[in-house]
Short mmCIF file of C-alpha atoms in Angstrom, two decimals:
data_model
loop_
_atom_site.label_atom_id
_atom_site.label_comp_id
_atom_site.label_asym_id
_atom_site.label_seq_id
_atom_site.Cartn_x
_atom_site.Cartn_y
_atom_site.Cartn_z
CA MET A 944 58.67 -27.05 -78.30
CA SER A 945 60.04 -30.39 -77.11
CA SER A 946 60.06 -31.27 -73.44
CA ASP A 947 63.73 -32.33 -73.50
CA ARG A 948 64.70 -28.68 -73.98
CA LEU A 949 62.72 -27.65 -70.92
CA PHE A 950 63.65 -30.33 -68.42
CA SER A 951 67.06 -31.46 -67.30
CA PRO A 952 68.03 -35.09 -66.87
CA GLY A 953 66.66 -36.15 -63.53
CA CYS A 954 63.25 -35.85 -62.04
CA PRO A 955 61.60 -32.41 -62.02
CA ARG A 956 58.42 -31.97 -60.05
CA PRO A 957 55.39 -30.23 -61.56
CA LEU A 958 54.87 -26.51 -61.20
CA SER A 959 52.61 -25.90 -58.24
CA SER A 960 49.54 -23.75 -58.71
CA THR A 961 51.01 -21.29 -56.18
CA ARG A 962 54.22 -20.84 -58.15
CA LEU A 963 52.31 -20.44 -61.40
CA HIS A 964 50.03 -17.89 -59.74
CA ARG A 965 53.04 -15.90 -58.51
CA SER A 966 54.65 -15.94 -61.96
CA TRP A 967 51.40 -14.88 -63.61
CA SER A 968 50.95 -12.15 -60.99
CA ALA A 969 54.45 -10.90 -61.75
CA HIS A 970 53.50 -10.84 -65.43
CA ARG A 971 50.32 -8.87 -64.74
CA GLY A 972 52.23 -6.42 -62.56
CA ARG A 973 53.94 -4.81 -65.53
CA PRO A 974 53.52 -1.11 -66.23
CA PRO A 975 50.30 -0.57 -68.20
CA GLY A 976 50.44 -0.36 -71.97
CA GLN A 977 53.76 -2.17 -72.37
CA ASN A 978 53.46 -5.29 -74.54
CA ASN A 979 50.40 -6.82 -72.90
CA ILE A 980 50.27 -10.56 -73.47
CA HIS A 981 46.95 -12.45 -73.56
CA LEU A 982 47.23 -16.17 -72.94
CA SER A 983 45.56 -18.18 -75.64
CA SER A 984 43.78 -21.43 -74.94
CA SER A 985 46.73 -23.32 -76.45
CA THR A 986 49.19 -21.53 -74.16
CA LEU A 987 47.01 -22.27 -71.15
CA GLY A 988 46.94 -25.86 -72.29
CA ILE A 989 50.72 -25.98 -72.36
CA LEU A 990 50.89 -24.57 -68.84
CA SER A 991 48.25 -27.02 -67.69
CA PHE A 992 50.14 -29.89 -69.28
CA TYR A 993 53.37 -29.07 -67.47
CA THR A 994 51.48 -28.42 -64.25
CA MET A 995 49.40 -31.60 -64.22
CA SER A 996 51.26 -34.25 -66.16
CA VAL A 997 54.88 -33.92 -65.06
CA SER A 998 55.34 -35.78 -61.79
CA CYS A 999 58.42 -36.02 -59.64
CA LYS A 1000 59.93 -34.99 -56.29
CA GLU A 1001 62.23 -32.08 -56.91
CA MET A 1002 62.57 -29.26 -59.42
CA ARG A 1003 65.51 -26.91 -59.68
CA PRO A 1004 64.45 -23.26 -59.12
CA PRO A 1005 65.49 -22.04 -62.58
CA LEU A 1006 63.11 -24.42 -64.34
CA THR A 1007 60.04 -22.33 -63.55
CA GLN A 1008 61.70 -19.44 -65.33
CA GLU A 1009 62.82 -21.64 -68.20
CA ILE A 1010 59.27 -22.77 -68.94
CA LEU A 1011 57.85 -19.27 -68.71
CA SER A 1012 60.64 -17.82 -70.83
CA HIS A 1013 59.74 -20.19 -73.66
CA LEU A 1014 56.16 -18.91 -73.42
CA GLY A 1015 57.29 -15.27 -73.41
CA LEU A 1016 55.82 -14.59 -69.96
CA ALA A 1017 58.79 -13.53 -67.88
CA SER A 1018 62.34 -12.28 -67.96
CA LYS A 1019 63.61 -13.29 -64.54
CA VAL A 1020 61.12 -14.52 -61.97
CA GLY A 1021 61.68 -12.64 -58.70
CA GLU A 1022 63.65 -9.84 -60.36
CA THR A 1023 62.73 -6.57 -62.00
CA ALA A 1024 61.79 -7.51 -65.54
CA ALA A 1025 62.43 -5.04 -68.33
CA TRP A 1026 59.11 -5.01 -70.13
CA GLY A 1027 60.01 -2.73 -72.98
CA THR A 1028 61.82 0.47 -72.17
CA LEU A 1029 61.95 1.20 -68.45
CA GLY A 1030 63.70 4.53 -68.75
CA THR A 1031 62.52 7.74 -67.14
CA LEU A 1032 63.20 9.69 -70.33
CA ARG A 1033 61.51 9.17 -73.68
CA ASN A 1034 60.98 11.23 -76.80
CA PHE A 1035 59.16 14.45 -75.94
CA LEU A 1036 55.84 14.18 -77.78
CA SER A 1037 55.39 17.93 -78.31
CA PHE A 1038 58.94 18.34 -79.50
CA SER A 1039 59.67 21.47 -81.53
CA VAL A 1040 63.30 21.95 -82.35
CA ASP A 1041 62.77 25.61 -83.27
CA LYS A 1042 61.08 26.43 -79.97
CA ASP A 1043 63.81 24.65 -78.00
CA VAL A 1044 66.57 26.49 -79.86
CA GLN A 1045 64.87 29.83 -79.20
CA ARG A 1046 64.38 29.02 -75.54
CA LEU A 1047 68.01 27.96 -75.03
CA LEU A 1048 69.28 31.02 -76.89
CA LYS A 1049 67.17 33.26 -74.67
CA ALA A 1050 68.37 31.41 -71.55
CA ILE A 1051 72.01 32.01 -72.50
CA THR A 1052 71.86 35.57 -73.83
CA GLY A 1053 69.18 37.12 -71.62
CA HIS A 1054 69.68 39.07 -68.40
CA GLY A 1055 71.49 36.45 -66.40
CA VAL A 1056 71.71 32.79 -67.33
CA ASP A 1057 68.38 31.01 -66.96
CA CYS A 1058 69.62 27.68 -65.56
CA GLY A 1059 66.08 26.48 -64.96
CA ALA A 1060 65.14 26.80 -68.63
CA ILE A 1061 68.32 25.02 -69.73
CA VAL A 1062 67.70 22.13 -67.33
CA ASP A 1063 64.02 21.94 -68.28
CA VAL A 1064 64.77 21.59 -71.99
CA LEU A 1065 67.71 19.20 -71.81
CA THR A 1066 66.28 16.82 -69.17
CA ASN A 1067 62.94 16.50 -70.94
CA ARG A 1068 64.27 15.54 -74.35
CA SER A 1069 65.70 12.21 -75.43
CA ARG A 1070 69.36 12.01 -76.43
CA GLU A 1071 68.35 11.85 -80.07
CA GLN A 1072 66.24 15.00 -79.69
CA ARG A 1073 69.08 16.78 -77.88
CA GLN A 1074 71.35 16.03 -80.84
CA LEU A 1075 68.77 17.55 -83.18
CA ILE A 1076 68.62 20.67 -80.99
CA SER A 1077 72.40 20.95 -81.01
CA ARG A 1078 72.61 20.75 -84.81
CA ALA A 1079 69.72 23.19 -85.28
CA PHE A 1080 71.30 25.66 -82.86
CA GLN A 1081 74.51 25.59 -84.91
CA GLU A 1082 72.61 26.13 -88.17
CA ARG A 1083 70.51 29.02 -86.89
CA THR A 1084 73.06 30.90 -84.78
CA GLN A 1085 76.41 29.81 -86.29
CA GLN A 1086 77.43 28.99 -82.71
CA ASP A 1087 78.20 25.68 -81.05
CA LEU A 1088 75.55 24.97 -78.41
CA LEU A 1089 77.89 22.94 -76.22
CA LYS A 1090 80.55 25.65 -76.15
CA SER A 1091 77.92 28.35 -75.57
CA LEU A 1092 76.54 26.48 -72.56
CA GLN A 1093 80.02 25.75 -71.22
CA ALA A 1094 80.75 29.49 -71.32
CA ALA A 1095 77.51 30.27 -69.52
CA LEU A 1096 77.64 27.59 -66.82
CA SER A 1097 80.14 26.23 -64.34
CA GLY A 1098 80.69 23.49 -61.80
CA ASN A 1099 78.66 20.29 -61.64
CA LEU A 1100 75.80 21.74 -63.67
CA GLU A 1101 78.17 22.46 -66.53
CA ARG A 1102 79.45 18.89 -66.41
CA ILE A 1103 75.91 17.48 -66.46
CA VAL A 1104 74.90 19.69 -69.40
CA VAL A 1105 78.01 18.67 -71.34
CA ALA A 1106 77.23 15.00 -70.70
CA LEU A 1107 73.62 15.47 -71.79
CA LEU A 1108 74.65 17.06 -75.09
CA GLN A 1109 77.31 14.51 -75.98
CA PRO A 1110 76.48 11.39 -78.00
CA ALA A 1111 76.38 8.38 -75.68
CA SER A 1112 79.50 6.83 -77.25
CA GLN A 1113 81.49 10.02 -76.76
CA PHE A 1114 80.38 10.31 -73.14
CA ASP A 1115 81.33 6.68 -72.42
CA ALA A 1116 84.67 7.04 -74.20
CA GLN A 1117 85.54 10.11 -72.13
CA GLU A 1118 84.55 8.40 -68.86
CA LEU A 1119 86.60 5.35 -69.82
CA ARG A 1120 89.63 7.46 -70.72
CA THR A 1121 89.42 9.41 -67.45
CA ALA A 1122 89.25 6.17 -65.46
CA LEU A 1123 92.22 4.60 -67.26
CA LYS A 1124 94.35 7.72 -66.85
CA ALA A 1125 93.43 8.46 -63.23
CA SER A 1126 95.95 7.84 -60.48
CA GLY A 1127 93.66 5.47 -58.56
CA SER A 1128 92.07 2.17 -59.51
CA ALA A 1129 90.60 1.90 -63.01
CA GLU A 1130 88.49 -1.15 -62.19
CA ASP A 1131 85.21 0.42 -61.11
CA VAL A 1132 84.30 2.71 -64.01
CA THR A 1133 86.00 0.51 -66.60
CA MET A 1134 84.06 -2.54 -65.46
CA GLU A 1135 80.81 -0.56 -65.39
CA ILE A 1136 81.15 0.55 -69.00
CA LEU A 1137 82.56 -2.69 -70.44
CA ALA A 1138 80.07 -4.94 -68.64
CA THR A 1139 76.80 -3.01 -68.95
CA ARG A 1140 76.83 -1.61 -72.48
CA THR A 1141 75.32 -3.60 -75.34
CA PRO A 1142 77.76 -4.96 -77.96
CA PRO A 1143 76.89 -2.21 -80.50
CA GLN A 1144 77.21 0.48 -77.81
CA LEU A 1145 80.58 -0.90 -76.71
CA GLN A 1146 81.91 -1.11 -80.28
CA GLU A 1147 80.91 2.49 -80.92
CA CYS A 1148 82.46 3.63 -77.64
CA LEU A 1149 85.79 1.95 -78.45
CA ALA A 1150 85.75 3.42 -81.96
CA VAL A 1151 85.24 6.92 -80.55
CA TYR A 1152 87.99 6.24 -78.00
CA ARG A 1153 90.37 5.33 -80.81
CA HIS A 1154 89.42 8.38 -82.86
CA ASN A 1155 89.49 10.94 -80.04
CA PHE A 1156 92.60 9.79 -78.19
CA GLN A 1157 94.60 8.21 -81.03
CA VAL A 1158 95.11 4.99 -79.09
CA GLU A 1159 93.20 1.77 -78.62
CA ALA A 1160 91.40 1.44 -75.29
CA GLU A 1161 92.95 -2.03 -75.02
CA GLU A 1162 96.43 -0.48 -75.01
CA ASP A 1163 95.49 1.80 -72.13
CA ILE A 1164 94.00 -1.17 -70.27
CA LYS A 1165 97.26 -3.09 -70.71
CA SER A 1166 99.33 -0.19 -69.41
CA LYS A 1167 97.03 0.45 -66.42
CA THR A 1168 96.29 -3.10 -65.24
CA SER A 1169 97.99 -6.47 -64.99
CA GLY A 1170 97.36 -10.13 -64.35
CA ILE A 1171 93.85 -11.55 -64.29
CA LEU A 1172 92.30 -8.07 -64.00
CA ARG A 1173 93.92 -7.09 -67.30
CA ASP A 1174 92.78 -10.35 -68.91
CA LEU A 1175 89.25 -9.85 -67.63
CA LEU A 1176 88.93 -6.28 -68.91
CA LEU A 1177 90.53 -7.08 -72.27
CA ALA A 1178 88.16 -10.01 -72.76
CA LEU A 1179 85.16 -7.81 -71.98
CA ALA A 1180 86.44 -5.14 -74.39
CA LYS A 1181 86.39 -7.69 -77.20
CA GLY A 1182 82.63 -7.99 -76.79
CA GLY A 1183 82.66 -11.71 -77.45
CA ARG A 1184 79.90 -12.74 -75.06
CA GLU A 1185 77.62 -15.42 -76.50
CA SER A 1186 73.99 -14.62 -77.24
CA TYR A 1187 71.22 -16.60 -75.60
CA THR A 1188 69.79 -19.07 -78.12
CA GLY A 1189 66.98 -20.46 -75.98
CA ILE A 1190 68.69 -23.85 -75.79
CA ILE A 1191 69.72 -24.93 -72.30
CA ASP A 1192 73.07 -26.71 -72.22
CA TYR A 1193 73.13 -28.55 -68.90
CA ASN A 1194 76.35 -30.37 -69.74
CA LEU A 1195 78.19 -27.08 -70.35
CA ALA A 1196 76.81 -25.66 -67.11
CA ALA A 1197 78.13 -28.69 -65.21
CA GLN A 1198 81.52 -28.37 -66.91
CA ASP A 1199 81.70 -24.66 -66.04
CA VAL A 1200 80.88 -25.37 -62.39
CA GLN A 1201 83.60 -28.00 -62.28
CA ALA A 1202 86.10 -25.63 -63.89
CA LEU A 1203 85.34 -22.87 -61.39
CA GLN A 1204 86.01 -25.29 -58.54
CA GLN A 1205 89.56 -25.86 -59.75
CA ASP A 1206 92.48 -23.65 -58.69
CA GLU A 1207 93.29 -22.19 -62.11
CA GLY A 1208 92.15 -18.62 -61.49
CA CYS A 1209 95.47 -16.96 -62.33
CA SER A 1210 95.92 -18.46 -65.80
CA THR A 1211 95.51 -16.13 -68.77
CA GLU A 1212 93.10 -18.61 -70.35
CA GLY A 1213 91.83 -19.67 -66.94
CA PRO A 1214 88.19 -20.64 -66.44
CA TRP A 1215 87.22 -17.53 -64.49
CA VAL A 1216 88.00 -15.12 -67.33
CA LEU A 1217 86.68 -17.41 -70.05
CA ILE A 1218 83.39 -18.29 -68.34
CA PHE A 1219 82.65 -14.82 -66.95
CA THR A 1220 83.28 -13.00 -70.24
CA GLN A 1221 82.08 -15.49 -72.89
CA ARG A 1222 78.96 -17.18 -71.54
CA ASN A 1223 75.56 -15.54 -71.90
CA PRO A 1224 73.91 -14.17 -68.73
CA GLU A 1225 71.11 -16.77 -68.70
CA HIS A 1226 73.67 -19.57 -68.74
CA LEU A 1227 75.75 -17.88 -66.03
CA ILE A 1228 72.75 -17.55 -63.70
CA ARG A 1229 72.31 -21.30 -64.03
CA VAL A 1230 76.02 -21.84 -63.36
CA PHE A 1231 75.88 -19.64 -60.25
CA ASP A 1232 72.90 -21.55 -58.87
CA GLN A 1233 74.41 -24.94 -59.62
CA TYR A 1234 77.73 -23.87 -58.09
CA GLN A 1235 75.95 -23.07 -54.83
CA ARG A 1236 74.14 -26.42 -54.83
CA CYS A 1237 77.38 -28.30 -55.46
CA THR A 1238 79.65 -26.45 -53.05
CA GLY A 1239 77.30 -25.09 -50.41
CA GLN A 1240 78.54 -21.55 -50.92
CA GLU A 1241 77.52 -18.70 -53.18
CA LEU A 1242 79.87 -17.83 -56.00
CA GLU A 1243 80.49 -14.41 -54.43
CA GLU A 1244 81.90 -16.14 -51.36
CA ALA A 1245 84.23 -18.20 -53.53
CA VAL A 1246 85.44 -15.00 -55.25
CA ARG A 1247 86.18 -13.39 -51.86
CA ASN A 1248 88.10 -16.49 -50.74
CA ARG A 1249 90.21 -16.85 -53.90
CA PHE A 1250 90.87 -13.30 -55.06
CA HIS A 1251 91.90 -10.04 -53.47
CA GLY A 1252 92.08 -6.33 -54.20
CA ASP A 1253 91.03 -4.99 -57.60
CA VAL A 1254 90.57 -8.48 -59.09
CA GLN A 1255 88.10 -9.42 -56.37
CA ALA A 1256 86.22 -6.13 -56.78
CA ALA A 1257 86.04 -6.57 -60.56
CA LEU A 1258 84.74 -10.14 -60.38
CA LEU A 1259 82.17 -9.25 -57.73
CA SER A 1260 80.98 -6.34 -59.88
CA LEU A 1261 80.65 -8.62 -62.89
CA VAL A 1262 78.65 -11.17 -60.90
CA ALA A 1263 76.38 -8.37 -59.67
CA VAL A 1264 75.80 -7.14 -63.23
CA ILE A 1265 74.95 -10.65 -64.41
CA ARG A 1266 72.62 -11.40 -61.52
CA ASN A 1267 70.65 -8.14 -61.56
CA THR A 1268 71.89 -5.10 -63.49
CA PRO A 1269 69.39 -2.59 -62.01
CA LEU A 1270 70.37 -3.67 -58.48
CA TYR A 1271 74.04 -3.28 -59.39
CA PHE A 1272 73.40 0.35 -60.35
CA ALA A 1273 71.19 0.95 -57.30
CA ASP A 1274 74.08 -0.16 -55.06
CA LYS A 1275 76.48 2.16 -56.87
CA LEU A 1276 74.12 5.11 -56.52
CA HIS A 1277 73.66 4.41 -52.82
CA ARG A 1278 77.42 4.30 -52.23
CA ALA A 1279 77.85 7.55 -54.14
CA LEU A 1280 75.22 9.22 -51.97
CA GLN A 1281 76.72 7.87 -48.73
CA GLU A 1282 80.12 9.49 -49.22
CA THR A 1283 81.01 12.53 -47.14
CA GLU A 1284 80.44 14.60 -50.26
CA PRO A 1285 78.14 12.97 -52.82
CA ASN A 1286 80.08 11.62 -55.77
CA HIS A 1287 78.48 13.79 -58.45
CA GLN A 1288 80.38 12.11 -61.27
CA VAL A 1289 78.95 8.68 -60.42
CA LEU A 1290 75.45 10.08 -59.94
CA MET A 1291 75.63 11.96 -63.22
CA ARG A 1292 77.06 9.05 -65.22
CA ILE A 1293 74.49 6.51 -64.05
CA LEU A 1294 71.42 8.76 -64.18
CA ILE A 1295 72.27 9.99 -67.68
CA SER A 1296 73.41 6.67 -69.15
CA ARG A 1297 70.42 4.70 -67.77
CA SER A 1298 67.73 7.39 -68.15
CA GLU A 1299 66.50 5.91 -71.43
CA THR A 1300 67.15 2.28 -70.53
CA ASP A 1301 66.21 1.00 -67.08
CA LEU A 1302 66.23 3.84 -64.54
CA LEU A 1303 62.70 2.94 -63.41
CA SER A 1304 63.97 -0.55 -62.54
CA ILE A 1305 66.98 0.96 -60.75
CA ARG A 1306 64.64 3.19 -58.73
CA ALA A 1307 62.53 0.17 -57.76
CA GLU A 1308 65.59 -1.82 -56.65
CA PHE A 1309 66.89 1.18 -54.70
CA LYS A 1310 63.63 1.59 -52.77
CA LYS A 1311 63.33 -2.15 -52.18
CA LYS A 1312 66.83 -2.55 -50.75
CA PHE A 1313 67.37 0.71 -48.87
CA GLY A 1314 63.82 1.55 -47.79
CA LYS A 1315 64.02 5.06 -49.19
CA SER A 1316 63.42 6.31 -52.71
CA LEU A 1317 66.24 7.41 -54.96
CA TYR A 1318 64.45 10.72 -55.51
CA SER A 1319 64.31 11.49 -51.77
CA SER A 1320 67.91 10.38 -51.31
CA LEU A 1321 69.03 12.79 -54.03
CA GLN A 1322 66.97 15.58 -52.48
CA ASP A 1323 68.58 15.04 -49.09
CA ALA A 1324 72.18 14.54 -50.19
CA VAL A 1325 72.74 16.78 -53.20
CA ILE A 1326 72.97 20.55 -52.97
CA GLY A 1327 73.93 23.21 -55.48
CA ASP A 1328 72.88 24.02 -58.99
CA CYS A 1329 73.10 20.45 -60.28
CA ARG A 1330 70.42 19.17 -57.88
CA SER A 1331 67.50 20.10 -60.11
CA ALA A 1332 69.07 18.38 -63.12
CA LEU A 1333 69.67 15.11 -61.24
CA LEU A 1334 66.14 15.16 -59.82
CA ALA A 1335 64.71 15.82 -63.27
CA LEU A 1336 66.53 12.78 -64.65
CA CYS A 1337 65.36 10.63 -61.73
CA ARG A 1338 61.90 11.97 -62.54
CA ALA A 1339 59.65 11.19 -59.57
CA GLU A 1340 59.19 9.95 -56.05
CA ASP A 1341 58.55 6.25 -55.45
CA ILE A 1342 55.87 5.82 -52.80
#
């Protein structure tokens, strides 16, 4: 690893022992059993080299992270790092498809619908296992499990159960279609799905959208939106964001900062759409930090000054996703819980879609920012038959 890839032109100062201790403490603070890393003598030597031999006056904050990232020690210093899978839901170890089919059949056809049994089975199995249960139910009973549960349930619990039994791509496609056909703004849900799904997930979602609704999602975006918002969403739908290569391009970061300072935000090929939808997140974090150093204001403030309405909301959402995706979802959950009536659709969509990805990180960000756990907030705000299902997906209290 050459030093010119780690240090920018200029004069970085050495990593202080305090900063290294904090980074190492963050590394050691990972959940137990998830990809433990033991520093070899050679790795310690590298750290020692950069700590002791590099002398200068000032170091840009991202450089600590850049060094550690090359050593595989951290994701984002100061943020919730995704060490492996930080979902609340994993494959059920004692999974028996036959037992689950029998239990669900009994819950549906017994004396009264056993909602507790249905929730217990579906919220304790991974999405893959739920698909196996659904297929086995069809084979053994000649009945469609989804339709059987829809006939037995109603209200928000029915909607949650339907979402749990759908493949992820089908669920996302339906949410996207509903947002694009709703009378209000399409920005919020559309941005959430287009900006937070992985490229393969997004491609599959758009393929299901095309198959189920006989129209391209891009065509619905064009008919629902206009101007820079349309350009932004269409660019995200293409899934053309660059992958992080590990090479830091300081010249490109400087060019992007300069481009964002120019008044070209309304152009179809303008810098805002291009940079926000094409650059990889690691590069964009560097651009955001450098923008603040150059202009004296955070990028979010620049967005609020230059854009308005749905365009402003979309750009701010995208910046939030890039900066800290779990915090972005924590904020959305908090807003959904603060409404006069909790927004069950938002709660359901986030808890289900992130339950096998990063819901533990979302819970941590929620507690950190709002001083109250997500579990307790759900307990206090949500009533009705769907409450137990949402709490089961959230999983546990955060002390």
